[in-house]
mmCIF file of C-alpha atoms and ligand atoms in Angstrom:
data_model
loop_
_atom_site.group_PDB
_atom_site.id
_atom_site.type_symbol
_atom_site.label_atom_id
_atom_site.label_comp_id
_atom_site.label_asym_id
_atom_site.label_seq_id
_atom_site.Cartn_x
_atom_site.Cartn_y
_atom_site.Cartn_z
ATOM 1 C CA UNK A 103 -153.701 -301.563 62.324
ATOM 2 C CA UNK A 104 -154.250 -302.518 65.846
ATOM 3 C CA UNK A 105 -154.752 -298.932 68.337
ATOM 4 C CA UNK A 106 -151.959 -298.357 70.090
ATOM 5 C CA UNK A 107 -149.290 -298.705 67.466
ATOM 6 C CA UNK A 108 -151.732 -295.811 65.765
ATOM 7 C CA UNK A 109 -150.778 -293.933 68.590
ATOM 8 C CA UNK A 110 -147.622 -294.249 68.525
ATOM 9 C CA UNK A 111 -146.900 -293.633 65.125
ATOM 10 C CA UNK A 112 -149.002 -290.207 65.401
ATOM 11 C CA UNK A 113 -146.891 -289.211 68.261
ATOM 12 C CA UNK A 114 -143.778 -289.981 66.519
ATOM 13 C CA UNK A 115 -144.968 -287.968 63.252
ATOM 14 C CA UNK A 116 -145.608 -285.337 65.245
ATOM 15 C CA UNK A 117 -142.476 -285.096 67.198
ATOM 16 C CA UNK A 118 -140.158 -285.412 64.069
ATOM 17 C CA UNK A 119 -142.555 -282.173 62.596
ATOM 18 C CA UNK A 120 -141.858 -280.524 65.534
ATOM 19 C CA UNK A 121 -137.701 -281.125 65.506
ATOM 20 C CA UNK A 122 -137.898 -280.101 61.685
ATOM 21 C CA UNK A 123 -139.403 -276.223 62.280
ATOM 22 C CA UNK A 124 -137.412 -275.756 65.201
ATOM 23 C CA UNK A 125 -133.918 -277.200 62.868
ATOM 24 C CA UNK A 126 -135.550 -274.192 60.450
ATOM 25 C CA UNK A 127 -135.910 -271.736 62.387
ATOM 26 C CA UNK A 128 -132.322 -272.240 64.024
ATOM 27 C CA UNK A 129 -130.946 -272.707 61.068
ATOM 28 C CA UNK A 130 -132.646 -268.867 59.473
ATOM 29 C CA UNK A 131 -131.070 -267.430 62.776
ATOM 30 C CA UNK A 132 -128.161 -268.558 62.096
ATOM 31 C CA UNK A 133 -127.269 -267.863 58.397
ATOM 32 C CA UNK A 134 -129.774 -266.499 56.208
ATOM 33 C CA UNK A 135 -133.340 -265.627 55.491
ATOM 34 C CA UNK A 136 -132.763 -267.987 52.415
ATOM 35 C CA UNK A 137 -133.712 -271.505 53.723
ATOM 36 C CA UNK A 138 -131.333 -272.967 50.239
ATOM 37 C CA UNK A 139 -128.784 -270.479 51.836
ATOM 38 C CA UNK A 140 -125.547 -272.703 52.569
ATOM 39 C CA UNK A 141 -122.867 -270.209 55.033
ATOM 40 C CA UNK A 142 -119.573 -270.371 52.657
ATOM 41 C CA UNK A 143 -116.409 -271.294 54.112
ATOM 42 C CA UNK A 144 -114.595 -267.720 53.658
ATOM 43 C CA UNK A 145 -115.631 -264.533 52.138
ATOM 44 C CA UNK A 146 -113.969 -261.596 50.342
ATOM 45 C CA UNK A 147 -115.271 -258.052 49.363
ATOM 46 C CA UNK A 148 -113.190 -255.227 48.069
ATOM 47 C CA UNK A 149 -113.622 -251.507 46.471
ATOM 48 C CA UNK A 150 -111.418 -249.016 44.820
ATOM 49 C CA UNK A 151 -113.615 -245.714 45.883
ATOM 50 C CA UNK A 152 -116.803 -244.449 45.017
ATOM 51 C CA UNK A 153 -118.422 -241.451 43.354
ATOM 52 C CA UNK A 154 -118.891 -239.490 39.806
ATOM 53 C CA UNK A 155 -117.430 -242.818 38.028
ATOM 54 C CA UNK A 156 -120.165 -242.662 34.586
ATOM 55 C CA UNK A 157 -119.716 -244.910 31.833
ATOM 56 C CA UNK A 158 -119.453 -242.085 29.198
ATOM 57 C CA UNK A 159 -116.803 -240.633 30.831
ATOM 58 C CA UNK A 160 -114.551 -243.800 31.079
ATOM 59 C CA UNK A 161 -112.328 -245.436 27.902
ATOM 60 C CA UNK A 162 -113.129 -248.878 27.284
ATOM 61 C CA UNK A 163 -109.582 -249.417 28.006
ATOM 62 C CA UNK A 164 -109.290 -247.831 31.070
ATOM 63 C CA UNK A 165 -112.422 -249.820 32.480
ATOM 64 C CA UNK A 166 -110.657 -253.046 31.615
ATOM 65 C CA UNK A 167 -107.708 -250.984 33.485
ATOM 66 C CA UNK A 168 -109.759 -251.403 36.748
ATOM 67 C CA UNK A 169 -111.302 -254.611 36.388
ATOM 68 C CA UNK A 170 -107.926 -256.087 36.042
ATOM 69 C CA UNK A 171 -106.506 -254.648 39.089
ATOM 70 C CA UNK A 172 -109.793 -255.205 41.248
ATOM 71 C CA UNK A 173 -109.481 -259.134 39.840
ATOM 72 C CA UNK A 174 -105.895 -258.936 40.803
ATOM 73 C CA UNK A 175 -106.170 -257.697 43.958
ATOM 74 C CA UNK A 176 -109.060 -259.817 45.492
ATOM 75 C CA UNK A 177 -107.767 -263.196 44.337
ATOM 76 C CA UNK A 178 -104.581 -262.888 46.077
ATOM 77 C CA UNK A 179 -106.584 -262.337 49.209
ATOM 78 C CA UNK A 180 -109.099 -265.142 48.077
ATOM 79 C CA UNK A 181 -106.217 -267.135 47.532
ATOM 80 C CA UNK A 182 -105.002 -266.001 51.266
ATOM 81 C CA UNK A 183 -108.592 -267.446 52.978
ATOM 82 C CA UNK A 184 -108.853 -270.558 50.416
ATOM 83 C CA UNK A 185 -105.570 -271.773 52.030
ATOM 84 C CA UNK A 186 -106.790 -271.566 55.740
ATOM 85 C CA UNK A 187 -105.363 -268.146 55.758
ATOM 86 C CA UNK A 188 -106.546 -264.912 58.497
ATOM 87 C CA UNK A 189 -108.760 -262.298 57.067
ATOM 88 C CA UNK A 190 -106.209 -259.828 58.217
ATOM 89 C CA UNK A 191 -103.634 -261.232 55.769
ATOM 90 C CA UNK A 192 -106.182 -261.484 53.124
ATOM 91 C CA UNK A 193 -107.012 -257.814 54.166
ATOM 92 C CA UNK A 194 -103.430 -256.274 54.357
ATOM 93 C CA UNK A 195 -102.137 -258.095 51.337
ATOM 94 C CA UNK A 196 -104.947 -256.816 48.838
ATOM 95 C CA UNK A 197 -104.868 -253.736 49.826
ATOM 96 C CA UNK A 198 -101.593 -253.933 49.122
ATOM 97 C CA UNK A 199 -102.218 -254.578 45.669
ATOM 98 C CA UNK A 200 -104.367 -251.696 45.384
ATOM 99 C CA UNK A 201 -101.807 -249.113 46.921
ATOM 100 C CA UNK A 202 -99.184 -250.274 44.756
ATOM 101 C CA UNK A 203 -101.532 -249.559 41.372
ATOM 102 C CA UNK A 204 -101.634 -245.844 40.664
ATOM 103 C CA UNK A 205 -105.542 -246.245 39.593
ATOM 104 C CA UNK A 206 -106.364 -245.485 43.325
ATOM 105 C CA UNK A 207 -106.539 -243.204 45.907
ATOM 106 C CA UNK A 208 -103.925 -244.845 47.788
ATOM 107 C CA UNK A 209 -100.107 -245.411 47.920
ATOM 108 C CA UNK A 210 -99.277 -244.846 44.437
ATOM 109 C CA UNK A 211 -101.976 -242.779 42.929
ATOM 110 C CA UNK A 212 -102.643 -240.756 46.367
ATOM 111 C CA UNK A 213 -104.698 -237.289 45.814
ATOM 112 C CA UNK A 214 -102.242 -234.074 46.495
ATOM 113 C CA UNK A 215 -102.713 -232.298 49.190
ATOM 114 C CA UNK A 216 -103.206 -227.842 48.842
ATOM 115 C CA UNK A 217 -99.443 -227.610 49.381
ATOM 116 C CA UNK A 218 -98.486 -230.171 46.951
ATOM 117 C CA UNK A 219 -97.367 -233.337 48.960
ATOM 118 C CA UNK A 220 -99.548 -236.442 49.386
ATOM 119 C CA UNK A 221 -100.384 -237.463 52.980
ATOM 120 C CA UNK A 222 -101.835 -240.485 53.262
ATOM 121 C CA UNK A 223 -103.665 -242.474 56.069
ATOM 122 C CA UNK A 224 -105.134 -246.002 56.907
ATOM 123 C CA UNK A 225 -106.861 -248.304 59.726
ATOM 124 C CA UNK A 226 -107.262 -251.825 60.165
ATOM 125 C CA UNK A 227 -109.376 -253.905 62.375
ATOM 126 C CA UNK A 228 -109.604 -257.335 63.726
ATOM 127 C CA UNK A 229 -112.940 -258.784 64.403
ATOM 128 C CA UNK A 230 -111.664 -261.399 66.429
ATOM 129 C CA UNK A 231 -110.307 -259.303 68.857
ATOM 130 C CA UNK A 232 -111.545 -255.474 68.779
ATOM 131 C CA UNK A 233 -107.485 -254.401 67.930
ATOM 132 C CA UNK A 234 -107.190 -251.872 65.687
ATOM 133 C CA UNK A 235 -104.267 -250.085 64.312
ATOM 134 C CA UNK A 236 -104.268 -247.041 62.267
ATOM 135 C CA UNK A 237 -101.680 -244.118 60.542
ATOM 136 C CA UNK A 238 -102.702 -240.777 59.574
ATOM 137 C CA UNK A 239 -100.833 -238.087 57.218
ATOM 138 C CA UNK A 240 -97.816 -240.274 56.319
ATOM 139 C CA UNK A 241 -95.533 -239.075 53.615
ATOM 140 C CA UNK A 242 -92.694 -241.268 52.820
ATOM 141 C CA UNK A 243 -94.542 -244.988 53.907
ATOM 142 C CA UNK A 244 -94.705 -247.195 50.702
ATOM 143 C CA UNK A 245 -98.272 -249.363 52.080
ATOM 144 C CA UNK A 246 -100.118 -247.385 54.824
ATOM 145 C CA UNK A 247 -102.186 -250.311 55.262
ATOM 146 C CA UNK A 248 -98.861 -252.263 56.829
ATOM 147 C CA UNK A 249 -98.001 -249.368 59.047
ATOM 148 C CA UNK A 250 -101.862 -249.255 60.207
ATOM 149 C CA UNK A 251 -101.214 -252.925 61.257
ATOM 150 C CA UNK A 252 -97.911 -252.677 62.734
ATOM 151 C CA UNK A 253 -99.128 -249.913 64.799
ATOM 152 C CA UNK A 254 -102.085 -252.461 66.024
ATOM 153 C CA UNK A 255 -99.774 -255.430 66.493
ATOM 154 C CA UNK A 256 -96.368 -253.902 67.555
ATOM 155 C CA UNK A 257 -97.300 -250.788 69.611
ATOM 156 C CA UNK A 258 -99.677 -249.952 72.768
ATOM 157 C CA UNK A 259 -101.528 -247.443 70.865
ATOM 158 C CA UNK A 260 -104.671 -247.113 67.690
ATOM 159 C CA UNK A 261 -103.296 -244.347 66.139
ATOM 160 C CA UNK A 262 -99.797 -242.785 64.591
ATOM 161 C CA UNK A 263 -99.428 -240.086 63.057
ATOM 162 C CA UNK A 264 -96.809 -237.345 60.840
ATOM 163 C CA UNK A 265 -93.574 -238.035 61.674
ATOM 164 C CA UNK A 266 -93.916 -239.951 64.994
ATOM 165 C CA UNK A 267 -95.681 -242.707 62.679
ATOM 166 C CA UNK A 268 -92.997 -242.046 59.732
ATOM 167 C CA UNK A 269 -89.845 -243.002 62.419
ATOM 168 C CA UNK A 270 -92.163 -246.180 64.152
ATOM 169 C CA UNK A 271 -92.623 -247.528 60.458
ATOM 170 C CA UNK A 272 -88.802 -247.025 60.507
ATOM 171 C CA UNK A 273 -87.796 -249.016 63.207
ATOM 172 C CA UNK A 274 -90.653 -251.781 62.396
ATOM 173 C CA UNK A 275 -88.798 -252.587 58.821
ATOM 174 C CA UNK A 276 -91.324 -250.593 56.706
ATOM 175 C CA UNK A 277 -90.741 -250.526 53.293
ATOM 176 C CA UNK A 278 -90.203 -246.242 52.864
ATOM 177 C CA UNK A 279 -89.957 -244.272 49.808
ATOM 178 C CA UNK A 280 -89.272 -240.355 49.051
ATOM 179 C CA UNK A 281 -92.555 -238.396 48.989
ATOM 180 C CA UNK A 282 -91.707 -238.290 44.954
ATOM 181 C CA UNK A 283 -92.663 -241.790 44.921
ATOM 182 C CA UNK A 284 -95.973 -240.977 45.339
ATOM 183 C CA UNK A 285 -96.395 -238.447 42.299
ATOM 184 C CA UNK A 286 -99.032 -239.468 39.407
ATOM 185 C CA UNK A 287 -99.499 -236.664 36.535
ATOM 186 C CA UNK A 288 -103.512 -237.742 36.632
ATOM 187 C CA UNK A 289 -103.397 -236.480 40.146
ATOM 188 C CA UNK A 290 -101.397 -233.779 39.946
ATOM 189 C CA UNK A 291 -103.445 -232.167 37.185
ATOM 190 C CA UNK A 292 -106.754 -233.365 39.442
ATOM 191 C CA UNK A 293 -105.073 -230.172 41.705
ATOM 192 C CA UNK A 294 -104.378 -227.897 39.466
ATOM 193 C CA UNK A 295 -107.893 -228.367 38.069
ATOM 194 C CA UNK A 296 -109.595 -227.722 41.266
ATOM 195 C CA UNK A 297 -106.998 -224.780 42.342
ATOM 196 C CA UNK A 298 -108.070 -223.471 39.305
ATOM 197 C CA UNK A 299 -112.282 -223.441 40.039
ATOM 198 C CA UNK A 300 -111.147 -222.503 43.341
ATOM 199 C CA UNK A 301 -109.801 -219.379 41.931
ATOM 200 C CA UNK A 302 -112.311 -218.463 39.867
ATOM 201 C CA UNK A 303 -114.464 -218.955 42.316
ATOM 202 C CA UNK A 304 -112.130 -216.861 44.571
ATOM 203 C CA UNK A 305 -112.429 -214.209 41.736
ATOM 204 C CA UNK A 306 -116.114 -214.391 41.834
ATOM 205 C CA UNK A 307 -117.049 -213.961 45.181
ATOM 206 C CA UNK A 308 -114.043 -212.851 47.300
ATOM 207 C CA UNK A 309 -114.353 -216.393 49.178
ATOM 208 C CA UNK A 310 -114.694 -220.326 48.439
ATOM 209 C CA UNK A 311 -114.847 -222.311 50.478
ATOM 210 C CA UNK A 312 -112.449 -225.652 51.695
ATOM 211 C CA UNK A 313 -114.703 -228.586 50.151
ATOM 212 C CA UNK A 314 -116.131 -226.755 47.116
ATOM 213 C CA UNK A 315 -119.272 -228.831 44.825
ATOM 214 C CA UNK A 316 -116.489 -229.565 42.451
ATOM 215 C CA UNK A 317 -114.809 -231.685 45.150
ATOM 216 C CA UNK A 318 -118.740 -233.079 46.244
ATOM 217 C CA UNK A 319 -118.905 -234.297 43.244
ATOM 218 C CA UNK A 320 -115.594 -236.052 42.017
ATOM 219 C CA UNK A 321 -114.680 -239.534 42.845
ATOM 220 C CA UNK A 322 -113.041 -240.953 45.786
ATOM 221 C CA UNK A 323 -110.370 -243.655 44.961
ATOM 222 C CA UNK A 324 -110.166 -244.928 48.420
ATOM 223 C CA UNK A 325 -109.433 -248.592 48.631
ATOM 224 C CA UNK A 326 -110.977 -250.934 51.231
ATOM 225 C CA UNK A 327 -111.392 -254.698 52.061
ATOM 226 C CA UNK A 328 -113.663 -256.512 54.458
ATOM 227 C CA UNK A 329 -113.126 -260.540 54.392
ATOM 228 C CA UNK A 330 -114.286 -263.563 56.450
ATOM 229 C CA UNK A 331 -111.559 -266.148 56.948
ATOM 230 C CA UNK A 332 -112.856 -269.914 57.829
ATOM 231 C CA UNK A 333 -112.362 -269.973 61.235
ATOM 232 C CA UNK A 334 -114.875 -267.261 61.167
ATOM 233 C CA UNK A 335 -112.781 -264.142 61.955
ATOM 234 C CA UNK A 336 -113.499 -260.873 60.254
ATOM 235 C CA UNK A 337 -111.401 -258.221 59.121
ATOM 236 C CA UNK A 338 -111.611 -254.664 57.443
ATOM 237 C CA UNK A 339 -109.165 -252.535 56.317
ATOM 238 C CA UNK A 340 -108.829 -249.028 54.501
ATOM 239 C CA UNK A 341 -105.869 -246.980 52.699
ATOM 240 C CA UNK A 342 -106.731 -243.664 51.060
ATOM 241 C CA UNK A 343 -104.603 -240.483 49.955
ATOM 242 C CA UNK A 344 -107.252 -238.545 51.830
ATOM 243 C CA UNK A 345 -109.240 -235.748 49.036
ATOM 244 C CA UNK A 346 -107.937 -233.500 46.506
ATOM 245 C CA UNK A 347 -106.607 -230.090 48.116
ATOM 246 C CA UNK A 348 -106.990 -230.888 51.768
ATOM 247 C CA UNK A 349 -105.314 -228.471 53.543
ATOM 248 C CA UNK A 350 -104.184 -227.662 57.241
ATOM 249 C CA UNK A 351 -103.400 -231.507 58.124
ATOM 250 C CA UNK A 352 -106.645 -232.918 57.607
ATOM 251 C CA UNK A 353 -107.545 -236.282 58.680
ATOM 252 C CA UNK A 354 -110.426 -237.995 56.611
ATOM 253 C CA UNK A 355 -112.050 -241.110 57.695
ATOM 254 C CA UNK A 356 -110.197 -243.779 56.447
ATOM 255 C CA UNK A 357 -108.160 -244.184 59.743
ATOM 256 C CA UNK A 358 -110.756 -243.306 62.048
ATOM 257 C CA UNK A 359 -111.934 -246.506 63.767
ATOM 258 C CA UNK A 360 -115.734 -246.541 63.306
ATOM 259 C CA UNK A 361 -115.635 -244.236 60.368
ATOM 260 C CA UNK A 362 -113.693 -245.826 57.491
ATOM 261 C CA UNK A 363 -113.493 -249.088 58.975
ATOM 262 C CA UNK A 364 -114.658 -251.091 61.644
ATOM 263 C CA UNK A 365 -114.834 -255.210 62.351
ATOM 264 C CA UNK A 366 -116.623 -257.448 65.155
ATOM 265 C CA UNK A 367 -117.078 -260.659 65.122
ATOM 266 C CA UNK A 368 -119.935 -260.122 66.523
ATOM 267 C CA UNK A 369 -121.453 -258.199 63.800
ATOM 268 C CA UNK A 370 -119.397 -257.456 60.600
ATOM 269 C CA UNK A 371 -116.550 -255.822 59.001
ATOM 270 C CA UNK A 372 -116.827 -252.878 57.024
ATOM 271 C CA UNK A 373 -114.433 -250.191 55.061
ATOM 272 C CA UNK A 374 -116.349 -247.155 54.093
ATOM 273 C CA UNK A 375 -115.011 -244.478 51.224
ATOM 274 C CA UNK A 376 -116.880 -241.393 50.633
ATOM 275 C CA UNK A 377 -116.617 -237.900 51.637
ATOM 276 C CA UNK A 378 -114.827 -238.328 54.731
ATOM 277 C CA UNK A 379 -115.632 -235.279 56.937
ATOM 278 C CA UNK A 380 -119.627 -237.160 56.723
ATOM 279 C CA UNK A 381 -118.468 -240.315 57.267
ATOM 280 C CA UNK A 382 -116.212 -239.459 60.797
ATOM 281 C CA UNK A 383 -119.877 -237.679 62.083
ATOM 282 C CA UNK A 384 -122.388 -240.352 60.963
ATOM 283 C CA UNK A 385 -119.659 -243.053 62.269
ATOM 284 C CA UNK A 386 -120.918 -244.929 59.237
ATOM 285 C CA UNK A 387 -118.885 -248.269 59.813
ATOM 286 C CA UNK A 388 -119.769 -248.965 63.354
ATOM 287 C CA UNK A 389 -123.252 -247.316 63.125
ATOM 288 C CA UNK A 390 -123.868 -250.485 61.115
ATOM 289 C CA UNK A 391 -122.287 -252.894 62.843
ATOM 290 C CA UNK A 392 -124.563 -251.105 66.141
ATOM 291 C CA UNK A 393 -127.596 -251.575 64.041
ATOM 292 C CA UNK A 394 -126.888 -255.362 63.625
ATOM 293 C CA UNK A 395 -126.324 -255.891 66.956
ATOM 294 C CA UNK A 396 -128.548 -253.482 68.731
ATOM 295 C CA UNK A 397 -131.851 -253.339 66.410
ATOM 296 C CA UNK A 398 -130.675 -257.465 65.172
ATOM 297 C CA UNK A 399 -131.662 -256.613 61.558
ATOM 298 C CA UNK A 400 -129.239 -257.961 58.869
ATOM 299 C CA UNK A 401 -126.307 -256.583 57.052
ATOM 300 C CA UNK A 402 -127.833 -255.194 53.839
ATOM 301 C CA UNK A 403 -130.724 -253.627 56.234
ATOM 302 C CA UNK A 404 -128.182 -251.529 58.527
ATOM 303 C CA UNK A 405 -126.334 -250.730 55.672
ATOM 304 C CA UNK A 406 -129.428 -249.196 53.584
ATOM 305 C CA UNK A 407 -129.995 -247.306 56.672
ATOM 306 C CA UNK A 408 -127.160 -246.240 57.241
ATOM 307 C CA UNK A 409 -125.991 -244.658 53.783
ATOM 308 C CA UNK A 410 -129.428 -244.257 51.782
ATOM 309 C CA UNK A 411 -130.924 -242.683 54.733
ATOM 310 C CA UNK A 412 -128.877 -241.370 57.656
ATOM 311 C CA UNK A 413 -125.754 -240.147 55.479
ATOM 312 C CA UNK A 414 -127.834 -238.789 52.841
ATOM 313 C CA UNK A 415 -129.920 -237.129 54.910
ATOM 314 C CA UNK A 416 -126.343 -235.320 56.382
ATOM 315 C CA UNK A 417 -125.386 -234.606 52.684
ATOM 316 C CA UNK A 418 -122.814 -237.177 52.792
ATOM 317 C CA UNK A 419 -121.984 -239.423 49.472
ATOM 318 C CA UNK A 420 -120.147 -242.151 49.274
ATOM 319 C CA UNK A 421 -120.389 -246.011 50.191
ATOM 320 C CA UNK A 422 -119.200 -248.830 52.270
ATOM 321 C CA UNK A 423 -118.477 -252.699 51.600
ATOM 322 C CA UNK A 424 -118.966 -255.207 54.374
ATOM 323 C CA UNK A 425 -119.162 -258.944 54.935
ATOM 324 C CA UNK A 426 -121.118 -260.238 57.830
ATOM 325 C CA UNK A 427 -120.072 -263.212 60.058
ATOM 326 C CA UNK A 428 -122.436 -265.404 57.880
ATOM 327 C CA UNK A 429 -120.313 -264.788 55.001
ATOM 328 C CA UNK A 430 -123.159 -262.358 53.726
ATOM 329 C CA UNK A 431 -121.540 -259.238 51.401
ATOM 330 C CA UNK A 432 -122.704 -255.966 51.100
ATOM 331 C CA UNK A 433 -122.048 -253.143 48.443
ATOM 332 C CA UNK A 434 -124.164 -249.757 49.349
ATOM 333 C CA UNK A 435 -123.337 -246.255 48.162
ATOM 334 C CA UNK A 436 -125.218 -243.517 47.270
ATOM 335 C CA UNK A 437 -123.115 -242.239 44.300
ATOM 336 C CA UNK A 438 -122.823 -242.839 40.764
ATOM 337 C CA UNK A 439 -120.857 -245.685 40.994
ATOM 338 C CA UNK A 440 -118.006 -247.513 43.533
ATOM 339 C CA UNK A 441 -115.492 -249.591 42.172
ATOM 340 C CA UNK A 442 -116.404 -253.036 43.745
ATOM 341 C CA UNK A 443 -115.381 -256.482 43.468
ATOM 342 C CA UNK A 444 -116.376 -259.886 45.395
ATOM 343 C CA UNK A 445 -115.282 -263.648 45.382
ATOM 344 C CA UNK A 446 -117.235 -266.406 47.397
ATOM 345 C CA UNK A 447 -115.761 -269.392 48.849
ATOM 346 C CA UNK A 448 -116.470 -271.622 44.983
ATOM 347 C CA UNK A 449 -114.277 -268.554 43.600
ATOM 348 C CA UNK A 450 -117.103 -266.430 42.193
ATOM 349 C CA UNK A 451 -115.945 -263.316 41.168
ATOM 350 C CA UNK A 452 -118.173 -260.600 40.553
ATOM 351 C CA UNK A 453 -116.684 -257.227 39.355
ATOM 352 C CA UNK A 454 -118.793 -253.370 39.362
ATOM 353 C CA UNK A 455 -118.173 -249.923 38.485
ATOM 354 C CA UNK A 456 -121.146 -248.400 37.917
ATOM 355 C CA UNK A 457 -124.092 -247.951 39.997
ATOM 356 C CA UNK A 458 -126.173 -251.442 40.620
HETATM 357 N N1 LIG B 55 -112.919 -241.069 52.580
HETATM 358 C C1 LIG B 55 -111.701 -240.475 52.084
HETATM 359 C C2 LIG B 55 -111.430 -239.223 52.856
HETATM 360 O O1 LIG B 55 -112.326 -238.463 53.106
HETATM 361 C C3 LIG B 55 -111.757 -240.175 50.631
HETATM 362 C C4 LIG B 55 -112.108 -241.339 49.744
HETATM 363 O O2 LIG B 55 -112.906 -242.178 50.132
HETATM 364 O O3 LIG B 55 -111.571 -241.417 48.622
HETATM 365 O O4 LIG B 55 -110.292 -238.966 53.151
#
């Protein structure tokens, strides 16, 4: 081969090298450490609460009681984002799902309160945006989560609350139901269980205390969803009944933006569930999403922080879900177990309980 065309075909070897780390290395910024990693279309990530959920304790039948509804629930949001759907439907209408089950913490199913009643709360956020809408210590709403919605979309403000928020769902349409609606025997005899140690513990020592270790260590049926729609806007949403024998009008997390659920598009969407009064001061749900952006470490990174270090450390338990704008899903918790569920864009579902 004659010199120059030597030349030239080293230079062009060299330039098409060159084009193919710097396609690489855009292409790890931009989706995944994984180099195979392909970003899916649309992503979907629920749970059903976390805590003292052990196998021996559970019926087979009840298990496939949960699985069931978790299945249920994410594929009608799946379905929602396969169609070219928003990740705020997909949100709303599987929580939804999950409100109108009595397994969990929310709608249906919601804990009692000391006095008897169930109050309930819930947030939602768009990534796309920064709205967020959210309802605390409803009574007689059917699905918090479409209150917490309305409140972002139809009203000037974040947060409703007690009656004000009872007479906006009103005049929005809102499905609304007589606080008896709410009643579960499971729950109801969760109370009386705990009013009982309270008691005795009363009886013991002359004083107890509001959140007692019985209450550290039961579960939290909470029920959250974080999705990715495929024009690349996230969502997260959370619905709970608050915890067992709350008293005094407490507020947990679950409608506190930043605690119980937060979404940027810059970042990710989360939905925490835990012990709520930790969650609201570690701001677990945008202390994540400020570790992504701030620090630029990944998802799963800021979310190990966040709950196996910074929320234990606090004496908080509990756990979030998230999806990051990659499409990249997340399950941490620092309990025995979290009811969990995901589906990826090719309709993979993958279904927990217990811990990982
Ligand atoms: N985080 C909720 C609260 O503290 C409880 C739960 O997750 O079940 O109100």
């Amino acid at each position: 081969m004659k010199k120059p065309i030597v030349f030239v075909l080293i230079f062009c070897f060299c330039f098409s090298c060159k084009n193919e780390v710097k396609l690489e290395e855009t292409s790890k910024v931009e989706t995944s450490e994984d180099t195979q990693y392909q970003k899916p279309e649309f992503a979907i990530i629920i749970h059903g609460g976390a805590g003292t959920i052990l196998k021996k304790n559970m019926t087979p039948e009840r298990e496939a009681a949960y699985k069931a509804k978790l299945e249920e629930a994410i594929r009608v949001g799946h379905n929602i984002l396969k169609n070219g759907g928003s990740s705020l439907d997909a949100v709303e209408k599987t929580i939804n799902v999950m409100e109108d089950s009595p397994l969990f913490n929310a709608g249906k199913g919601a804990v009692f309160t000391n006095a008897e009643t169930n109050e309930l709360d819930a947030s939602i956020m768009d990534g796309k945006t920064l709205n967020a809408g959210a309802s605390a210590g409803t009574t007689t709403v059917k699905n918090p989560i479409n209150l917490a919605r309305a409140v972002m979309e139809k009203s000037e403000h974040v947060m409703l609350s007690g009656k004000g928020a009872e007479t906006f769902a009103e005049e929005q349409g809102l499905q609304l139901e007589k606080p008896e609606y709410f009643y579960t025997e499971n729950r109801f005899n969760s109370l009386k269980r705990i009013k009982d140690r309270e008691k005795t513990k009363l009886d013991h020592d002359g004083k107890t205390a509001f959140y007692d270790p019985y209450i550290k260590d039961s579960k939290y049926g909470t029920v959250g969803c974080a999705a990715l729609d495929k024009k690349g806007n996230l969502a997260a949403g959370t619905s709970t009944g608050g915890m067992t024998n709350k008293r005094y009008g407490r507020i947990g997390d679950a409608p506190i933006i930043g605690s119980g659920t937060y979404a940027n598009n810059a970042t990710c969407a989360i939905s925490s569930t835990g012990w709520g009064e930790y969650f609201i001061r570690a701001q677990v749900a945008h202390d994540i999403s400020a570790m992504m952006e701030y620090k630029n470490i990944s998802l799963e990174e800021a979310s190990k922080e966040v709950i196996q270090n910074k929320l234990t450390n606090l004496g908080g338990t509990g756990g979030i879900i998230g999806v990051d704008k990659h499409g990249n899903m997340v399950m941490e918790f620092n309990t025995a177990g979290m009811y969990r569920a995901t589906m990826n864009d090719k309709g993979k579902l993958n279904i927990g309980i217990y811990e990982k």
